[in-house]
Short mmCIF file of C-alpha atoms and ligand atoms in Angstrom, two decimals:
data_model
loop_
_atom_site.label_atom_id
_atom_site.label_comp_id
_atom_site.label_asym_id
_atom_site.label_seq_id
_atom_site.Cartn_x
_atom_site.Cartn_y
_atom_site.Cartn_z
CA MET V 2 16.00 5.84 10.15
CA GLN V 3 16.31 3.05 7.57
CA VAL V 4 13.95 3.73 4.67
CA VAL V 5 13.13 2.08 1.36
CA ARG V 6 12.65 4.65 -1.35
CA GLY V 7 12.65 5.03 -5.09
CA TYR V 8 14.70 7.09 -7.53
CA ARG V 9 13.84 7.51 -11.18
CA THR V 10 16.06 9.02 -13.81
CA GLU V 11 16.57 8.90 -17.56
CA LEU V 12 19.12 6.65 -19.26
CA ALA V 13 21.36 7.72 -22.13
CA LEU V 14 21.47 4.48 -24.12
CA ASN V 15 23.56 3.77 -27.21
CA HIS V 16 22.16 1.75 -30.08
CA THR V 17 23.41 -1.62 -28.80
CA GLN V 18 21.90 -0.90 -25.41
CA ILE V 19 18.57 0.17 -26.90
CA THR V 20 18.44 -3.16 -28.75
CA ALA V 21 19.30 -5.07 -25.57
CA CYS V 22 16.71 -3.19 -23.51
CA THR V 23 14.03 -3.72 -26.16
CA GLN V 24 14.89 -7.42 -26.11
CA HIS V 25 14.66 -7.58 -22.32
CA ALA V 26 11.32 -5.75 -22.29
CA GLY V 27 10.05 -8.05 -25.03
CA THR V 28 11.07 -11.14 -23.09
CA ALA V 29 9.41 -9.81 -19.94
CA ARG V 30 6.22 -9.14 -21.86
CA TYR V 31 6.32 -12.58 -23.47
CA ALA V 32 6.88 -14.30 -20.12
CA TYR V 33 4.02 -12.32 -18.57
CA ASN V 34 1.60 -13.26 -21.32
CA TRP V 35 2.78 -16.88 -21.27
CA GLY V 36 2.32 -16.99 -17.49
CA LEU V 37 -1.13 -15.46 -17.79
CA ARG V 38 -2.22 -18.12 -20.29
CA ARG V 39 -0.75 -20.95 -18.21
CA SER V 40 -2.35 -19.54 -15.09
CA GLN V 41 -5.76 -19.53 -16.74
CA GLU V 42 -5.28 -23.11 -18.04
CA VAL V 43 -4.20 -24.46 -14.68
CA TYR V 44 -7.02 -22.62 -12.95
CA GLN V 45 -9.59 -24.18 -15.26
CA GLN V 46 -8.18 -27.67 -14.71
CA THR V 47 -7.51 -27.60 -10.98
CA GLY V 48 -9.31 -24.58 -9.58
CA LYS V 49 -6.02 -23.25 -8.20
CA ARG V 50 -3.65 -20.64 -9.53
CA PRO V 51 0.03 -21.50 -9.92
CA SER V 52 2.43 -19.28 -7.99
CA ALA V 53 5.17 -17.23 -9.63
CA MET V 54 7.60 -19.90 -8.45
CA ASP V 55 5.61 -22.72 -10.10
CA LEU V 56 5.44 -20.80 -13.36
CA HIS V 57 9.10 -19.93 -13.25
CA ARG V 58 10.06 -23.56 -12.79
CA GLU V 59 7.86 -24.60 -15.69
CA LEU V 60 9.22 -21.84 -17.91
CA ASN V 61 12.80 -22.80 -17.08
CA ALA V 62 12.14 -26.40 -18.08
CA LEU V 63 10.78 -25.22 -21.44
CA LYS V 64 13.51 -22.67 -22.07
CA GLU V 65 15.96 -24.96 -23.79
CA THR V 66 13.46 -26.50 -26.20
CA ASP V 67 10.82 -23.83 -26.69
CA PHE V 68 12.38 -20.47 -25.90
CA PRO V 69 16.13 -20.68 -26.56
CA TRP V 70 16.16 -16.95 -27.37
CA MET V 71 15.48 -16.24 -23.72
CA TYR V 72 19.12 -17.03 -22.98
CA ALA V 73 20.06 -13.78 -24.69
CA VAL V 74 18.64 -11.74 -21.81
CA SER V 75 19.04 -11.68 -18.04
CA LYS V 76 17.06 -14.42 -16.29
CA CYS V 77 15.59 -11.69 -14.09
CA ALA V 78 13.45 -10.35 -16.93
CA PRO V 79 11.05 -13.33 -17.20
CA GLN V 80 11.29 -14.15 -13.50
CA GLU V 81 10.29 -10.68 -12.33
CA ALA V 82 7.55 -10.51 -14.98
CA LEU V 83 6.00 -13.64 -13.45
CA ARG V 84 6.26 -12.03 -10.02
CA ASN V 85 4.39 -8.99 -11.37
CA LEU V 86 1.70 -11.33 -12.64
CA GLU V 87 1.35 -12.90 -9.21
CA THR V 88 1.11 -9.46 -7.59
CA GLY V 89 -1.50 -8.52 -10.18
CA TYR V 90 -3.64 -11.52 -9.19
CA THR V 91 -3.16 -10.88 -5.47
CA ASN V 92 -4.29 -7.26 -5.84
CA ALA V 93 -7.28 -8.12 -8.02
CA LEU V 94 -8.42 -10.83 -5.59
CA ARG V 95 -8.05 -8.42 -2.67
CA ARG V 96 -10.15 -5.84 -4.50
CA ALA V 97 -12.75 -8.53 -5.29
CA LYS V 98 -13.03 -9.24 -1.58
CA GLU V 99 -13.27 -5.52 -0.78
CA LYS V 100 -15.95 -5.08 -3.43
CA LYS V 101 -18.06 -7.78 -1.77
CA ALA V 102 -17.67 -5.95 1.53
CA GLY V 103 -18.61 -2.67 -0.15
CA GLN V 104 -15.19 -1.05 0.42
CA TRP V 105 -14.17 -0.92 -3.22
CA HIS V 106 -16.17 0.51 -6.11
CA GLY V 107 -13.68 0.59 -8.98
CA PRO V 108 -12.78 -2.12 -11.48
CA LEU V 109 -11.10 -5.26 -10.13
CA GLY V 110 -8.20 -5.03 -12.60
CA PHE V 111 -7.43 -8.69 -13.20
CA PRO V 112 -4.23 -9.17 -15.24
CA VAL V 113 -4.69 -8.82 -18.99
CA PRO V 114 -2.20 -9.62 -21.76
CA LYS V 115 0.44 -6.95 -22.35
CA THR V 116 0.59 -5.51 -25.84
CA ARG V 117 3.40 -3.82 -27.72
CA LYS V 118 0.94 -1.30 -29.02
CA LYS V 119 1.04 0.39 -25.64
CA GLY V 120 4.79 0.87 -25.77
CA LEU V 121 7.78 -1.38 -25.36
CA GLY V 122 7.11 -1.85 -21.67
CA SER V 123 9.56 -2.56 -18.89
CA PHE V 124 11.65 -5.16 -17.12
CA ARG V 125 13.07 -5.46 -13.62
CA LEU V 126 16.58 -6.55 -12.69
CA THR V 127 17.89 -7.63 -9.33
CA GLY V 128 21.31 -8.78 -8.21
CA SER V 129 24.53 -6.85 -8.47
CA ILE V 130 23.69 -3.26 -9.39
CA ARG V 131 26.21 -0.49 -8.89
CA VAL V 132 25.60 3.22 -9.14
CA PHE V 133 28.26 5.76 -10.14
CA SER V 134 27.86 9.50 -10.39
CA ASP V 135 27.16 9.43 -14.13
CA ALA V 136 26.38 5.78 -14.87
CA ILE V 137 24.77 2.64 -13.56
CA GLN V 138 26.05 -0.92 -13.83
CA LEU V 139 23.25 -3.39 -14.57
CA PRO V 140 23.35 -7.18 -14.93
CA ARG V 141 23.69 -8.22 -18.60
CA LEU V 142 23.41 -4.64 -19.89
CA GLY V 143 26.69 -3.51 -18.38
CA ARG V 144 27.56 0.10 -17.71
CA VAL V 145 24.82 2.45 -18.88
CA ARG V 146 25.18 6.23 -18.88
CA LEU V 147 22.73 8.46 -17.02
CA LYS V 148 21.37 11.71 -18.40
CA GLU V 149 21.42 13.45 -15.05
CA ARG V 150 24.66 13.49 -13.13
CA GLY V 151 24.73 13.24 -9.35
CA TYR V 152 21.03 12.56 -8.73
CA LEU V 153 21.33 8.90 -7.79
CA PRO V 154 23.30 8.27 -4.61
CA PRO V 155 26.41 6.25 -5.55
CA THR V 156 26.63 2.76 -4.04
CA GLY V 157 28.70 2.58 -0.92
CA THR V 158 27.58 5.96 0.43
CA GLY V 159 25.43 6.16 3.54
CA GLY V 160 24.79 2.42 3.73
CA MET V 161 22.83 2.55 0.46
CA ARG V 162 21.78 -0.80 -0.98
CA VAL V 163 20.02 -1.25 -4.32
CA LEU V 164 17.15 -3.72 -4.13
CA SER V 165 16.08 -3.64 -7.76
CA ALA V 166 16.21 -1.63 -10.97
CA THR V 167 13.28 -1.32 -13.34
CA VAL V 168 14.03 -0.15 -16.86
CA ARG V 169 11.08 1.30 -18.76
CA GLU V 170 10.40 2.88 -22.13
CA ARG V 171 8.08 5.87 -22.23
CA ALA V 172 7.30 7.76 -25.42
CA GLY V 173 10.63 6.86 -27.00
CA ARG V 174 12.79 7.55 -23.94
CA TRP V 175 14.25 5.08 -21.47
CA PHE V 176 14.16 5.45 -17.68
CA VAL V 177 15.46 3.49 -14.77
CA ALA V 178 13.65 3.31 -11.43
CA LEU V 179 15.76 2.15 -8.53
CA GLN V 180 14.39 0.79 -5.33
CA VAL V 181 16.99 1.37 -2.63
CA GLU V 182 17.35 0.92 1.06
CA GLN V 183 19.22 3.72 2.76
CA GLU V 184 19.82 5.55 6.00
CA GLN V 185 17.74 8.72 6.25
CA PRO V 186 18.64 11.14 9.04
CA VAL V 187 15.49 12.59 10.62
CA PRO V 188 15.98 16.23 11.60
CA GLU V 189 14.58 17.86 14.72
CA ASN V 190 11.42 19.66 13.65
CA THR V 191 10.05 22.52 15.70
CA VAL V 192 8.17 24.66 13.19
CA PRO V 193 4.46 25.19 13.73
CA VAL V 194 1.25 23.37 12.99
CA VAL V 195 -0.37 24.07 9.67
CA GLY V 196 -3.80 23.28 8.24
CA VAL V 197 -3.93 22.51 4.52
CA ASP V 198 -7.08 23.00 2.53
CA LEU V 199 -6.78 21.26 -0.81
CA GLY V 200 -7.94 23.55 -3.49
CA VAL V 201 -11.09 24.40 -5.16
CA LYS V 202 -9.45 27.37 -6.81
CA ALA V 203 -5.83 27.23 -5.69
CA LEU V 204 -3.92 23.96 -5.39
CA ALA V 205 -3.67 24.34 -1.64
CA THR V 206 -4.29 27.02 0.96
CA LEU V 207 -2.30 26.92 4.20
CA SER V 208 -3.57 28.26 7.50
CA ASP V 209 -0.55 30.61 7.69
CA GLY V 210 -2.00 32.40 4.67
CA THR V 211 0.24 30.89 2.00
CA VAL V 212 -1.55 30.05 -1.21
CA ILE V 213 -0.02 27.47 -3.53
CA ALA V 214 -1.33 28.16 -7.02
CA ASN V 215 -2.20 25.68 -9.71
CA PRO V 216 0.49 25.34 -12.37
CA LYS V 217 -0.77 27.42 -15.29
CA PRO V 218 0.98 25.61 -18.15
CA LEU V 219 -0.97 22.48 -17.28
CA LYS V 220 -4.21 23.86 -18.67
CA ARG V 221 -2.53 24.94 -21.88
CA ARG V 222 -0.92 21.54 -22.31
CA LEU V 223 -4.18 19.72 -21.69
CA LYS V 224 -5.75 21.75 -24.48
CA LYS V 225 -2.96 20.65 -26.79
CA VAL V 226 -3.48 17.02 -25.78
CA LYS V 227 -7.12 17.28 -26.77
CA ARG V 228 -6.18 18.71 -30.15
CA LEU V 229 -3.56 16.01 -30.81
CA HIS V 230 -6.08 13.39 -29.83
CA ARG V 231 -8.47 14.61 -32.48
CA ALA V 232 -5.62 14.59 -34.99
CA VAL V 233 -5.03 10.89 -34.31
CA THR V 234 -8.66 9.87 -34.72
CA ARG V 235 -8.91 11.76 -38.02
CA LYS V 236 -6.11 9.72 -39.60
CA GLN V 237 -6.84 6.45 -41.34
CA LYS V 238 -6.53 3.38 -39.13
CA GLY V 239 -3.31 1.43 -39.59
CA SER V 240 -1.68 4.22 -41.61
CA GLN V 241 1.81 5.59 -41.05
CA ASN V 242 0.33 9.04 -40.47
CA ARG V 243 -1.82 7.72 -37.67
CA LYS V 244 1.21 6.13 -36.04
CA LYS V 245 3.11 9.39 -36.31
CA ALA V 246 0.24 11.35 -34.80
CA ALA V 247 -0.10 8.80 -32.00
CA ARG V 248 3.59 9.16 -31.16
CA LYS V 249 3.20 12.91 -30.97
CA LEU V 250 0.21 12.56 -28.68
CA GLY V 251 2.12 10.13 -26.48
CA LYS V 252 4.95 12.60 -26.06
CA GLN V 253 2.65 15.47 -25.17
CA TYR V 254 0.73 13.31 -22.76
CA ARG V 255 3.96 12.30 -21.08
CA ARG V 256 4.82 15.97 -20.57
CA VAL V 257 1.50 16.58 -18.87
CA ALA V 258 1.98 13.58 -16.62
CA ASN V 259 5.49 14.73 -15.69
CA GLN V 260 4.27 18.18 -14.83
CA ARG V 261 1.49 16.86 -12.62
CA ALA V 262 3.88 14.55 -10.81
CA ASN V 263 6.40 17.34 -10.40
CA THR V 264 3.91 19.79 -8.93
CA LEU V 265 2.65 17.26 -6.43
CA HIS V 266 6.16 16.30 -5.36
CA GLN V 267 7.13 19.93 -4.89
CA VAL V 268 4.10 20.67 -2.73
CA THR V 269 4.41 17.59 -0.54
CA THR V 270 8.16 18.05 -0.04
CA ARG V 271 7.70 21.70 0.85
CA LEU V 272 5.01 20.89 3.41
CA ALA V 273 6.87 17.99 5.00
CA LYS V 274 10.12 19.97 5.20
CA THR V 275 8.79 23.22 6.62
CA LYS V 276 5.98 22.19 8.98
CA ALA V 277 5.98 20.14 12.17
CA VAL V 278 2.35 19.07 12.03
CA ILE V 279 0.33 19.05 8.82
CA VAL V 280 -3.42 18.76 9.15
CA ILE V 281 -5.35 17.60 6.09
CA GLU V 282 -8.90 16.58 5.43
CA ASP V 283 -9.81 12.96 4.76
CA LEU V 284 -11.48 13.68 1.44
CA HIS V 285 -13.72 11.22 -0.23
CA VAL V 286 -11.71 10.93 -3.40
CA ALA V 287 -14.26 9.42 -5.75
CA GLY V 288 -16.85 12.03 -4.77
CA MET V 289 -14.41 14.89 -5.18
CA LEU V 290 -13.39 13.73 -8.63
CA ARG V 291 -16.97 13.48 -9.79
CA ASN V 292 -17.50 17.02 -8.61
CA HIS V 293 -14.52 18.40 -10.55
CA HIS V 294 -13.97 20.78 -7.70
CA LEU V 295 -10.55 19.66 -6.57
CA ALA V 296 -7.62 21.46 -8.14
CA GLN V 297 -6.55 19.89 -11.41
CA ALA V 298 -3.12 18.73 -10.37
CA ILE V 299 -4.41 16.88 -7.32
CA ALA V 300 -7.50 15.58 -9.06
CA ASP V 301 -5.30 14.08 -11.78
CA VAL V 302 -2.87 12.21 -9.60
CA GLY V 303 -5.41 11.62 -6.89
CA PHE V 304 -5.76 12.65 -3.32
CA ALA V 305 -4.60 9.23 -2.15
CA GLU V 306 -1.26 9.87 -3.86
CA PHE V 307 -1.02 13.32 -2.26
CA ARG V 308 -1.59 11.77 1.15
CA ARG V 309 0.80 8.88 0.48
CA GLN V 310 3.62 11.22 -0.51
CA LEU V 311 2.96 13.55 2.37
CA THR V 312 2.98 10.68 4.87
CA TYR V 313 6.28 9.13 3.81
CA LYS V 314 7.99 12.47 3.40
CA ALA V 315 6.76 13.56 6.83
CA ALA V 316 8.50 10.50 8.25
CA TRP V 317 11.74 11.51 6.49
CA TYR V 318 11.70 15.10 7.66
CA GLY V 319 10.44 14.54 11.18
CA SER V 320 6.96 16.04 10.83
CA ARG V 321 3.54 14.55 11.47
CA VAL V 322 0.45 14.26 9.28
CA VAL V 323 -2.93 14.52 10.97
CA VAL V 324 -6.06 13.56 9.07
CA VAL V 325 -9.36 15.14 10.03
CA SER V 326 -12.60 13.21 9.53
CA ARG V 327 -14.35 13.99 6.30
CA TRP V 328 -17.59 14.79 8.15
CA GLU V 329 -16.07 17.78 9.88
CA PRO V 330 -17.65 20.93 8.35
CA THR V 331 -14.31 22.68 7.82
CA SER V 332 -15.58 25.03 5.11
CA LYS V 333 -18.86 25.97 6.75
CA ARG V 334 -17.62 26.66 10.26
CA CYS V 335 -16.33 30.09 11.31
CA SER V 336 -12.70 29.70 12.29
CA ARG V 337 -12.99 32.46 14.92
CA CYS V 338 -16.26 31.83 16.78
CA GLY V 339 -17.44 28.42 15.52
CA TRP V 340 -20.70 29.64 13.99
CA LEU V 341 -21.98 27.30 11.27
CA ASN V 342 -22.84 28.80 7.89
CA ASP V 343 -25.13 26.15 6.45
CA ALA V 344 -25.97 28.24 3.43
CA LEU V 345 -22.38 28.25 2.12
CA THR V 346 -22.07 26.75 -1.36
CA LEU V 347 -19.02 25.88 -3.45
CA ALA V 348 -19.62 29.01 -5.51
CA ASP V 349 -19.07 31.25 -2.46
CA ARG V 350 -15.43 32.27 -2.54
CA VAL V 351 -15.62 34.32 0.65
CA PHE V 352 -16.70 33.11 4.07
CA GLN V 353 -18.86 35.53 6.02
CA CYS V 354 -19.76 35.00 9.63
CA ASP V 355 -23.15 36.34 10.73
CA SER V 356 -22.21 35.96 14.38
CA CYS V 357 -18.81 37.67 14.73
CA CYS V 358 -18.66 39.39 11.32
CA LEU V 359 -15.49 37.61 10.20
CA THR V 360 -14.90 37.96 6.47
CA LEU V 361 -12.27 35.66 5.02
CA ASP V 362 -11.27 33.70 1.94
CA ARG V 363 -13.20 30.42 2.19
CA ASP V 364 -10.13 28.22 1.64
CA LEU V 365 -8.14 30.07 4.29
CA ASN V 366 -11.05 29.74 6.71
CA ALA V 367 -11.10 25.97 6.07
CA ALA V 368 -7.33 25.74 6.55
CA LEU V 369 -7.59 27.57 9.88
CA ASN V 370 -10.27 25.14 11.02
CA LEU V 371 -8.04 22.22 10.09
CA GLU V 372 -5.17 23.69 12.07
CA ARG V 373 -7.44 24.01 15.11
CA LEU V 374 -8.51 20.36 14.75
CA ALA V 375 -4.93 19.09 14.98
CA ALA V 376 -5.18 18.34 18.68
CA SER V 377 -8.46 16.41 18.52
CA SER V 378 -7.66 14.20 15.53
CA ALA V 379 -5.59 11.09 15.02
CA ASP V 380 -2.30 10.75 13.15
CA THR V 381 -2.23 8.85 9.90
ZN1 ZN X 16 -17.60 33.94 13.57
#
């Protein structure tokens, strides 16, 4: 199967390369903000938004006179930034439409100017990109070393084609995210059906009895984040000490984010690889988050992300994801006889059936119900 997937890994830049990357990111940010301003002007005058192409043409015409410094970086940097702007508008307008129809309740997220205060940012490169076992060859930047050897698939293997490379700074470190198209062999999958109850207490409970626990260090780290946050607000605004404290907070926050992402990836990969059919509940995400009842790691990255990862990984590993309607009383129903325990609350950790006397962990009971529902529910 031909799939498009992403790889992200850290770069080991030398000083010249750090300068070049900072310059590229700066140009991308400048082009984005310029495009945003132009877009707003044109919209006010004509009632129509210019496309990324229109803006790019205009910017190119101005380059020689107004922005000669842009020649120092790859032409991709401003061009792709304008594309991002266009995507930003498209998404915001789609959400505006959905909000009118009552399908969207969050903020619309119209593009806003990018600021250096939030980090150096990123830029995307397209064109000839080659991957070696310990380095990557990028337009303009040349050969850049990778911190991790052998993670990225080298170009030329398995029909791999690099579509784009996005270089991004995060808390003082530089990363590259590759979007590649490659051949993914789908294995024959014969292992059984499993129901997955996403956690109230544990991260996930499977109907085969496996319990995937919440990562413990996460709680500890979150505590530290809170403390560092207070440290920042106590320092005088604009002072060097405040900047230092903010950098420290940024680093700690990054660690938390990495750990969340890692946990989620591990769980979804494990499920997709070892089960033929995975049954999950179609949770109402906003409601669950308000309740604070979903396990931390999933609540943080979001159930939608859990489902997204599970779905694409299932396609890679030859399994299926089945989503059960959110109105199905999976927690309250007895998984053996079907009796409905209407009195069950979230505080009850154990399910007790008054009809057949089944006594079971509530999450396991829910997982068993999900497994049973596999046949009567639709695929994602
Ligand atoms: Zn029962």
